[in-house]
Coordinates of C-alpha atoms and ligand atoms in Angstrom, one line a residue:
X1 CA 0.0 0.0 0.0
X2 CA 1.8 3.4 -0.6
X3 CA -0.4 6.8 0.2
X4 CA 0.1 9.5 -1.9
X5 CA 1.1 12.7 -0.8
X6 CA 2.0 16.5 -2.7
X7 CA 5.7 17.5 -1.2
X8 CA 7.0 21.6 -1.2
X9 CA 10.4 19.9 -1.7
X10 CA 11.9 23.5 -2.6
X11 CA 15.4 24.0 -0.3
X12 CA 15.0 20.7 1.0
X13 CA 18.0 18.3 1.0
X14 CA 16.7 15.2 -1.7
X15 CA 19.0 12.4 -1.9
X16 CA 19.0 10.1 -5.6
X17 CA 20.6 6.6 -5.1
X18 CA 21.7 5.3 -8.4
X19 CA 22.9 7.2 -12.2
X20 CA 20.4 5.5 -14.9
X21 CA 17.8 6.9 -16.9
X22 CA 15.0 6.7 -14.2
X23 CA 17.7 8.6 -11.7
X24 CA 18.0 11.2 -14.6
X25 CA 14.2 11.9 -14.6
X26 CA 13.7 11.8 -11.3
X27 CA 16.5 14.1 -10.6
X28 CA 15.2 16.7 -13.1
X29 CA 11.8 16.7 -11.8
X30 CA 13.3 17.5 -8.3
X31 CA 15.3 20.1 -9.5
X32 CA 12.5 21.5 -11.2
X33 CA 11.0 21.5 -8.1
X34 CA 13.9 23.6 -6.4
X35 CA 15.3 20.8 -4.6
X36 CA 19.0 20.5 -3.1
X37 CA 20.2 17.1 -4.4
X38 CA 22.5 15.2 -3.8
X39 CA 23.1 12.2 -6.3
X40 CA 25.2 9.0 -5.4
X41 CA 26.5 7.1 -8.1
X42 CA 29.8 5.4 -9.5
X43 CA 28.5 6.0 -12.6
X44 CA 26.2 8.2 -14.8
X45 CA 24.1 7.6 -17.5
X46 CA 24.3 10.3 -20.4
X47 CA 21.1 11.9 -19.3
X48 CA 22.3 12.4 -16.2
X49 CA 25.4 13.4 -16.7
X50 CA 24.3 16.5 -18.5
X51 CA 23.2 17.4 -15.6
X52 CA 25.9 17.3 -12.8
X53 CA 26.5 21.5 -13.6
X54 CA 22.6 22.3 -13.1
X55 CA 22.5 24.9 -9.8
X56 CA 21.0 22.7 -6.4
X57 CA 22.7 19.3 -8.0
X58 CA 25.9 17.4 -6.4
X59 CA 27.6 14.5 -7.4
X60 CA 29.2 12.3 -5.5
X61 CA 31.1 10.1 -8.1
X62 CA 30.9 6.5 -5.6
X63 CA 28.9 4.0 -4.0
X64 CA 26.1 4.9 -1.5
X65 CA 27.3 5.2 2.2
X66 CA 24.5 5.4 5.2
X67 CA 26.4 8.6 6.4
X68 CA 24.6 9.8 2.9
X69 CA 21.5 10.1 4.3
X70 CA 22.7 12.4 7.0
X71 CA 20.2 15.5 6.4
X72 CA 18.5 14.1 3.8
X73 CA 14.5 14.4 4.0
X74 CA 13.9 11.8 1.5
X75 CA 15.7 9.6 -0.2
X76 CA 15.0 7.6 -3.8
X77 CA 16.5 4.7 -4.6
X78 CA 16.9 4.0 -8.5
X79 CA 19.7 0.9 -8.5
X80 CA 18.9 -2.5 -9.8
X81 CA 21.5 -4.5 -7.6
X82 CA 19.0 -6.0 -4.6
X83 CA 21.8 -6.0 -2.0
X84 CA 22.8 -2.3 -2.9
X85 CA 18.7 -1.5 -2.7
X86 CA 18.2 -3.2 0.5
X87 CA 21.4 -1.9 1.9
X88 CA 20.0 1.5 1.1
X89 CA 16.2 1.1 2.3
X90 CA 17.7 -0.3 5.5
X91 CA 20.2 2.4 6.7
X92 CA 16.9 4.7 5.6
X93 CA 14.7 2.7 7.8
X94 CA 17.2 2.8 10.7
X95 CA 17.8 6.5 10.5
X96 CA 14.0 7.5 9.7
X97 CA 14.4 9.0 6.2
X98 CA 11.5 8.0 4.1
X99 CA 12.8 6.3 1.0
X100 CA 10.7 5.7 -2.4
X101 CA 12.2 2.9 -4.4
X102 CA 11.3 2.4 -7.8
X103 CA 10.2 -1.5 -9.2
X104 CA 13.2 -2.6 -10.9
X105 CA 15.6 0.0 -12.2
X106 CA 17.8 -0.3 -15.1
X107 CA 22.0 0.4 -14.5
X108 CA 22.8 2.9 -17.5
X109 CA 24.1 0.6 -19.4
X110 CA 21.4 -1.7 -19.7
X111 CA 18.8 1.2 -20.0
X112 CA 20.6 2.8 -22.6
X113 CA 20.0 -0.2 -24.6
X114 CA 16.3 -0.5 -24.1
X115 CA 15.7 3.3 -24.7
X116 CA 17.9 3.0 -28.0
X117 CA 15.9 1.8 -30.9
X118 CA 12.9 4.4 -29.8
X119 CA 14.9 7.3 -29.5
X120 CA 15.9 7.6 -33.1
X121 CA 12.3 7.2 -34.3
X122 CA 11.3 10.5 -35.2
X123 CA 7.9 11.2 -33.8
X124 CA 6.2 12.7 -36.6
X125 CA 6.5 10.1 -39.0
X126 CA 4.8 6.4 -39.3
X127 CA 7.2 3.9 -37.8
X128 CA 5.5 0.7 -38.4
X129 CA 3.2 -0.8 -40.5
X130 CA -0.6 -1.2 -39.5
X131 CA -0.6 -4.6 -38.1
X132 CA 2.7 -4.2 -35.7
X133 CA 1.1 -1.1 -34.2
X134 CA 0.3 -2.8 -31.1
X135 CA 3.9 -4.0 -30.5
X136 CA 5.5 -0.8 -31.1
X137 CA 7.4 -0.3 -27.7
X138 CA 5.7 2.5 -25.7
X139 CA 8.2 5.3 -24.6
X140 CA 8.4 8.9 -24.4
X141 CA 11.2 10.9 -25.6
X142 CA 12.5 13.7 -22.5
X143 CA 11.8 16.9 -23.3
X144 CA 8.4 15.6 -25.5
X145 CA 4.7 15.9 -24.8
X146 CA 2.1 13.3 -24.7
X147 CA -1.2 14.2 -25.0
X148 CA -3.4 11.1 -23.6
X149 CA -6.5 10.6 -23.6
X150 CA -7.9 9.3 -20.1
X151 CA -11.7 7.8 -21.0
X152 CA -14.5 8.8 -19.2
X153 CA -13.1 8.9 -15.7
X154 CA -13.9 5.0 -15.5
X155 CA -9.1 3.7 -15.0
X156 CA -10.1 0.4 -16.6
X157 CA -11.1 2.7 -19.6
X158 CA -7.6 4.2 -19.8
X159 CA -5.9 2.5 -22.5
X160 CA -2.8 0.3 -22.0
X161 CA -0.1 2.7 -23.9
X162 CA -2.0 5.7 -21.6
X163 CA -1.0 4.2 -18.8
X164 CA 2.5 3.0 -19.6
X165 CA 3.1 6.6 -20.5
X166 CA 1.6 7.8 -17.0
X167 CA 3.6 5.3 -15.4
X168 CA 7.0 6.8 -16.4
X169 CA 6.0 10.6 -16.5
X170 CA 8.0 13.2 -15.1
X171 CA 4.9 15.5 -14.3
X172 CA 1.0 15.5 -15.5
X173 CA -0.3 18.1 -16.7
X174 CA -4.2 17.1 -16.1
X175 CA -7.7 18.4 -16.4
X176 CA -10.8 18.2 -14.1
X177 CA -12.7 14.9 -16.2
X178 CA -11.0 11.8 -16.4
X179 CA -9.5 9.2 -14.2
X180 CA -8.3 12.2 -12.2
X181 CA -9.3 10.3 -8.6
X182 CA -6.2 7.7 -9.5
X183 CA -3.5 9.5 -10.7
X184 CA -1.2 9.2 -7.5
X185 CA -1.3 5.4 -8.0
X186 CA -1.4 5.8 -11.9
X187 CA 1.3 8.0 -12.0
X188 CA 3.6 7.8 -8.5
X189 CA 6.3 9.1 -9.6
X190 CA 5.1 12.5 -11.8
X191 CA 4.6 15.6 -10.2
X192 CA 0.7 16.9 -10.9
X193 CA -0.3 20.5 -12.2
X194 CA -4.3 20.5 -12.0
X195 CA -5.1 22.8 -14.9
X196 CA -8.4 21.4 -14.4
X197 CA -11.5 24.2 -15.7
X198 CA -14.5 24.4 -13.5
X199 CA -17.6 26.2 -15.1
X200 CA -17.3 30.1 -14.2
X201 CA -13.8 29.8 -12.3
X202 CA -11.0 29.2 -14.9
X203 CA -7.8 28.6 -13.1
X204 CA -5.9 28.1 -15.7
X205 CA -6.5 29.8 -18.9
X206 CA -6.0 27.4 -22.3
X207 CA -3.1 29.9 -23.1
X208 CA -1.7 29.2 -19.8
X209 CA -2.1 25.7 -20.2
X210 CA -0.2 26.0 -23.8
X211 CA 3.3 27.4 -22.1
X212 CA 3.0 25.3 -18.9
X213 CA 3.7 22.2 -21.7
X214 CA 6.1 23.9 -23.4
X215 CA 8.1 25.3 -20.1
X216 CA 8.0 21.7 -18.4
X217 CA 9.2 19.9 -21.6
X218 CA 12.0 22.0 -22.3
X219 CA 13.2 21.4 -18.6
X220 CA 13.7 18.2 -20.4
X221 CA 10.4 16.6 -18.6
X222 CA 8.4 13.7 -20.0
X223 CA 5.0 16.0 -19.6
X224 CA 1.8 13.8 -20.2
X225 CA -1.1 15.7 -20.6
X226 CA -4.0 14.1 -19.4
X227 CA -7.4 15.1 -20.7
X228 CA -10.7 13.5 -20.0
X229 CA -11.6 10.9 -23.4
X230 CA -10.4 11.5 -25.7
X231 CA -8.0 14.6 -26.8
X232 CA -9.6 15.2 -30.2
X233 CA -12.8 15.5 -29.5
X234 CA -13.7 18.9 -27.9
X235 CA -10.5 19.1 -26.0
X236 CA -8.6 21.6 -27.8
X237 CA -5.7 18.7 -28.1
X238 CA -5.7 20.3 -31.9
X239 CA -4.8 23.4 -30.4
X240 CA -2.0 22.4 -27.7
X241 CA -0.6 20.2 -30.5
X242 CA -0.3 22.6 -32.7
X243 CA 1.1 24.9 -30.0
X244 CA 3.9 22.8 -28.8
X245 CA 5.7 22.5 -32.3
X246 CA 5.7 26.0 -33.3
X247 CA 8.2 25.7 -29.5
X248 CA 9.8 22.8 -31.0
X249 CA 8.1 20.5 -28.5
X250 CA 7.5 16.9 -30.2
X251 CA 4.4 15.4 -29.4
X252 CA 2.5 12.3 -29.4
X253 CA -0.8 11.4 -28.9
X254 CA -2.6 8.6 -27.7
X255 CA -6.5 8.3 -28.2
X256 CA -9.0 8.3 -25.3
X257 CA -12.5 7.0 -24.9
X258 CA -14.9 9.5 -25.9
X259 CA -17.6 10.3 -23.3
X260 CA -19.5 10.9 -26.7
X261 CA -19.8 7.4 -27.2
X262 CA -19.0 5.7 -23.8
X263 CA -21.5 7.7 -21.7
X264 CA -24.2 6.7 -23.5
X265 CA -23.3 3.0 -23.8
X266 CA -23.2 3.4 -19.7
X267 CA -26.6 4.3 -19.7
X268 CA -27.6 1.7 -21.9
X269 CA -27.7 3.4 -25.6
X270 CA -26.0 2.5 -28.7
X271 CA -25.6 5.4 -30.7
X272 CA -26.2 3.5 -33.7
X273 CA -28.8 0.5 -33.9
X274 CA -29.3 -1.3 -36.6
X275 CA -33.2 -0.7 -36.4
X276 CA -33.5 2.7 -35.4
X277 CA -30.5 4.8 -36.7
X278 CA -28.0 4.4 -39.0
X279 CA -25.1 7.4 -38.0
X280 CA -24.3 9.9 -35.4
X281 CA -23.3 13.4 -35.0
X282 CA -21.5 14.5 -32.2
X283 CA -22.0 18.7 -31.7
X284 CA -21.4 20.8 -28.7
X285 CA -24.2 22.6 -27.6
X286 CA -22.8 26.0 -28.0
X287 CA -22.7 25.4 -31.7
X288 CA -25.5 27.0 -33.7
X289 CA -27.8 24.3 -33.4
X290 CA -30.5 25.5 -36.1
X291 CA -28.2 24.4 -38.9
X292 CA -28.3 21.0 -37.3
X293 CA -31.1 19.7 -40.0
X294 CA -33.6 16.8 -38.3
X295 CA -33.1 13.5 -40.1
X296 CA -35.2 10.4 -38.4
X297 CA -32.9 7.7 -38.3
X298 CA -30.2 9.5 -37.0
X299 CA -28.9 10.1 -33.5
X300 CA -27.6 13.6 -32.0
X301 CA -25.0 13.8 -29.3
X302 CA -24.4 17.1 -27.5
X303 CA -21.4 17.6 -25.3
X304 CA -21.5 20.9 -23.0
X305 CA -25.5 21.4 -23.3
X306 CA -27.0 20.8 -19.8
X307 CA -26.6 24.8 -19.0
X308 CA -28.8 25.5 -22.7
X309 CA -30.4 23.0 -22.6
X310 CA -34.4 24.7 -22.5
X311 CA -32.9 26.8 -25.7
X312 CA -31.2 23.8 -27.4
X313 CA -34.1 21.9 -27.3
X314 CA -36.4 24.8 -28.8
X315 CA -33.6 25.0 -31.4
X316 CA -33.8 21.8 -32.2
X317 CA -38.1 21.5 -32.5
X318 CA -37.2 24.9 -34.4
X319 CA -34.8 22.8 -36.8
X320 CA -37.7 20.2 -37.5
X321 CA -37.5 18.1 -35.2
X322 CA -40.7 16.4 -33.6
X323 CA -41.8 17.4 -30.2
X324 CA -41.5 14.1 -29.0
X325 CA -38.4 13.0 -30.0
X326 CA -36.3 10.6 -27.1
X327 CA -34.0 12.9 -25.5
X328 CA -31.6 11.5 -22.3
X329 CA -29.4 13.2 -20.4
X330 CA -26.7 11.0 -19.3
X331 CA -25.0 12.8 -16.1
X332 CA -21.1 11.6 -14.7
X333 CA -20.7 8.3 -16.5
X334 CA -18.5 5.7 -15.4
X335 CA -18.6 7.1 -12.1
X336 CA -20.2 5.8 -8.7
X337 CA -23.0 8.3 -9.1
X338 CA -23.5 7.9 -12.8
X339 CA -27.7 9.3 -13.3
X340 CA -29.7 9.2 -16.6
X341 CA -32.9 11.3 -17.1
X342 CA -34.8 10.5 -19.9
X343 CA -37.9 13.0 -21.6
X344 CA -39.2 14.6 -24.5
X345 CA -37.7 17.3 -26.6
X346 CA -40.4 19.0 -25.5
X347 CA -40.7 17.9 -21.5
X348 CA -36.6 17.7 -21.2
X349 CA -35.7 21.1 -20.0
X350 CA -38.8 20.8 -17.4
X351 CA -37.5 17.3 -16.4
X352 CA -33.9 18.2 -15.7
X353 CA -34.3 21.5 -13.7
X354 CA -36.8 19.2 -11.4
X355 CA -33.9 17.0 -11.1
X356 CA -31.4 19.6 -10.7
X357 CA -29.5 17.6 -13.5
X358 CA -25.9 19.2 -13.7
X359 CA -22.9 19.0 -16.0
X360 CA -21.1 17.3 -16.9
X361 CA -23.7 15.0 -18.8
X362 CA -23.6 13.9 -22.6
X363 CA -27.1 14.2 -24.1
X364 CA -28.9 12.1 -27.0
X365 CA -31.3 13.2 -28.8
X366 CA -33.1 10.3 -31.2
X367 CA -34.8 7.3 -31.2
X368 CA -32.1 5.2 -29.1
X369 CA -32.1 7.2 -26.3
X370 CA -35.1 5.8 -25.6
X371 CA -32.9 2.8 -24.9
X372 CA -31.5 3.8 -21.8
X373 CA -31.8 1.9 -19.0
X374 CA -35.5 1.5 -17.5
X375 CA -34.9 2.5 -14.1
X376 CA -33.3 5.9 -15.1
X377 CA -36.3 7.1 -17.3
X378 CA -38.6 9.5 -14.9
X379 CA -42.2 10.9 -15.6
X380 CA -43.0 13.8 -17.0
X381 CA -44.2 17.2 -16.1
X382 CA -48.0 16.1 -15.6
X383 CA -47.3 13.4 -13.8
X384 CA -45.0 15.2 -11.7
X385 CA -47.1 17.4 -11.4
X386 CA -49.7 15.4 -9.9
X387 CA -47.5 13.7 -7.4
X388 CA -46.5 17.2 -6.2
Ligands
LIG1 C1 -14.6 19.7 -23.0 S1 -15.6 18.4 -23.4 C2 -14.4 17.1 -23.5 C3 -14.8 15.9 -24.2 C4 -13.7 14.8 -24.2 N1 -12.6 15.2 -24.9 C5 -14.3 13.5 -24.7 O1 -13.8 13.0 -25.7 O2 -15.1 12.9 -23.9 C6 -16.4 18.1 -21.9 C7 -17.8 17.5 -22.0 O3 -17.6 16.1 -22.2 C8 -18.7 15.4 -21.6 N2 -18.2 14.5 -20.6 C9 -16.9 14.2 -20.4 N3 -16.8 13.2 -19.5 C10 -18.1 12.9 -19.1 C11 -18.6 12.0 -18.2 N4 -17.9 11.2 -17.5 N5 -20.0 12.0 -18.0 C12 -20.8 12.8 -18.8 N6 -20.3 13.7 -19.6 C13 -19.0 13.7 -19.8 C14 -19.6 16.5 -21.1 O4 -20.6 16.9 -22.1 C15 -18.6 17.6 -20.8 O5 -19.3 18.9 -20.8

């Protein structure tokens, strides 16, 4: 069991056991953090060895000795010999200095090797053909940013690559949606910046979020960005993309799963069925809904709409679409408290304020969303009306 915890490390004595790549990252993620370290190896891998001039870092070119640990707050232990790591976690244990020690690290030799036939891939082109995709070796490049998508909040709907690359991240740049609950144990090593946007209260600004990528990759970082589904759909992961190479930041991307798609299916909707609808659009509500034209047989997904959603709806009837047309309202899905509400186009808006139905929440509008799952689907105003 490990608990997770947020350290001000800044002016306080750090000591790294151990000079291979994991010792490199974890050494410039504490410096980045304004701590004093002190690093103990024999030997250092080239990624660390760039680094023995940086201000707050010393060297000491030798095998750890317990007097090491005199002063030190923390200690991290990044060797792969067991004796050496035990030797290390027990002079820690005997002298009370916490000590983090990662699963199996590499000597620089041996992880120079592994990282080699990834580094020289350049990122932007295709590096394998279709079918060997899913063996491709997952890595991350220091000094690159990864933009992955993180699913609808549900961990086991975080792809595997999403979380390999979590795993080894210097620091996370994440947003409010997503598996955002987990990230200590998905990610114990990264340092987390919360960038995440709450309706009204913008603590970070999407420009601000732009050169916090750029400023922590080119402190040589392994930045994952972590945004809820997935980052092309509605999550400006064009835009930060787009951003980071005009800075000469590489990126990657790895896809999430959309709450477009997923949230429904949690409520118990196919977006397309076989007998009822035959495609789907996928719109934010803040986009001009008239032009959306009414087809039967087609399904209509609105992201961001609970605030509009009286006016969307009108828009919508206003667009041709019957009165009575399934709408459901699919509230925090994948999560404990997951709640559908199902009405009318015309009864919706009533429906929802009654149930003080809040974002975020994916809405269908179509045929299928009379699918959802019978115990979510509530009366409407008449009958509610009567019970009051
Ligand atoms: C800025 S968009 C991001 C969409 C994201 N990139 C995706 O692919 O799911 C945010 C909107 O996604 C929807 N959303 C995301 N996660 C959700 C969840 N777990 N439950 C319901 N709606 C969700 C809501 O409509 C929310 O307002």
């Amino acid at each position: 069991m490990t608990y997770p915890l947020g350290l001000n490390l800044a002016g306080r004595a750090v000591l790294v056991v151990g000079g291979g790549p994991d010792a490199a990252r974890r050494t410039r993620s504490l410096l980045a953090e304004a701590a004093l370290v002190d690093l103990v190896a024999p030997d250092l891998h080239d990624t660390l060895r760039d680094l023995t001039s940086s201000p707050g870092l010393t060297w000491h070119e030798r095998a750890f000795r317990p007097g090491d640990l005199d002063g030190a707050w923390l200690v991290f232990l990044h060797v792969s010999d067991s004796g050496e790591r035990e030797r290390v976690a027990l002079a820690a244990e005997e002298r009370r200095v916490l000590c983090v020690a990662d699963d199996a690290a590499p000597g620089p030799d041996r992880a120079a090797d592994t990282r080699a036939p990834v580094t020289q891939v350049p990122v932007t082109e295709t590096r394998v053909a279709q079918d060997q995709v899913s063996q491709a070796p997952v890595t991350q490049e220091p000094g690159t940013v990864a933009l992955v998508g993180g699913g609808p909040g549900d961990p086991g709907l975080l792809t595997v690559r999403g979380r390999q690359l979590l795993a080894d991240a210097d620091v996370i740049v994440a947003d409010r949606l997503g598996p955002t609950d987990l990230l200590p144990e998905l990610a114990r090593h990264a340092r987390i910046i919360d960038v995440g946007k709450r309706a009204g209260y913008h603590k970070y600004t999407q420009d601000r979020i732009n050169e916090t990528l750029v400023e922590q990759a080119k402190l040589g970082l392994r930045v994952v960005r972590l945004k809820g589904g997935d980052p092309y759909v509605f999550g400006r992961g064009g835009e930060e993309v787009e951003f980071c190479r005009a800075h000469g930041v590489a990126t990657q991307v790895v896809p999430g799963v959309t709450s477009a798609i997923s949230v429904p299916a949690a409520a118990g909707i196919p977006v397309t069925h076989r007998d009822m609808t035959h495609g789907f659009t996928v719109i934010t509500a803040h986009q001009h809904l008239r032009r959306v034209p009414y087809r039967d047989g087609h399904t209509l997904i609105l992201m961001m709409g609970v605030r509009g959603l009286g006016r969307n709806a009108e828009l919508l009837m206003a667009a041709g679409y019957p009165a009575d047309t399934p709408v459901a309202v699919v509230e925090r899905g994948w999560t404990p408290t997951q709640r559908t509400t199902v009405a009318q186009l015309d009864t919706i808006a009533y429906v929802a304020r009654a149930r003080e139905v809040t974002a975020p929440a994916v809405i269908v509008v179509g045929r299928v969303a009379a699918l959802a799952h019978e115990s979510s689907a509530i009366p409407g105003p008449q009958e509610s009306d009567q019970e009051g």
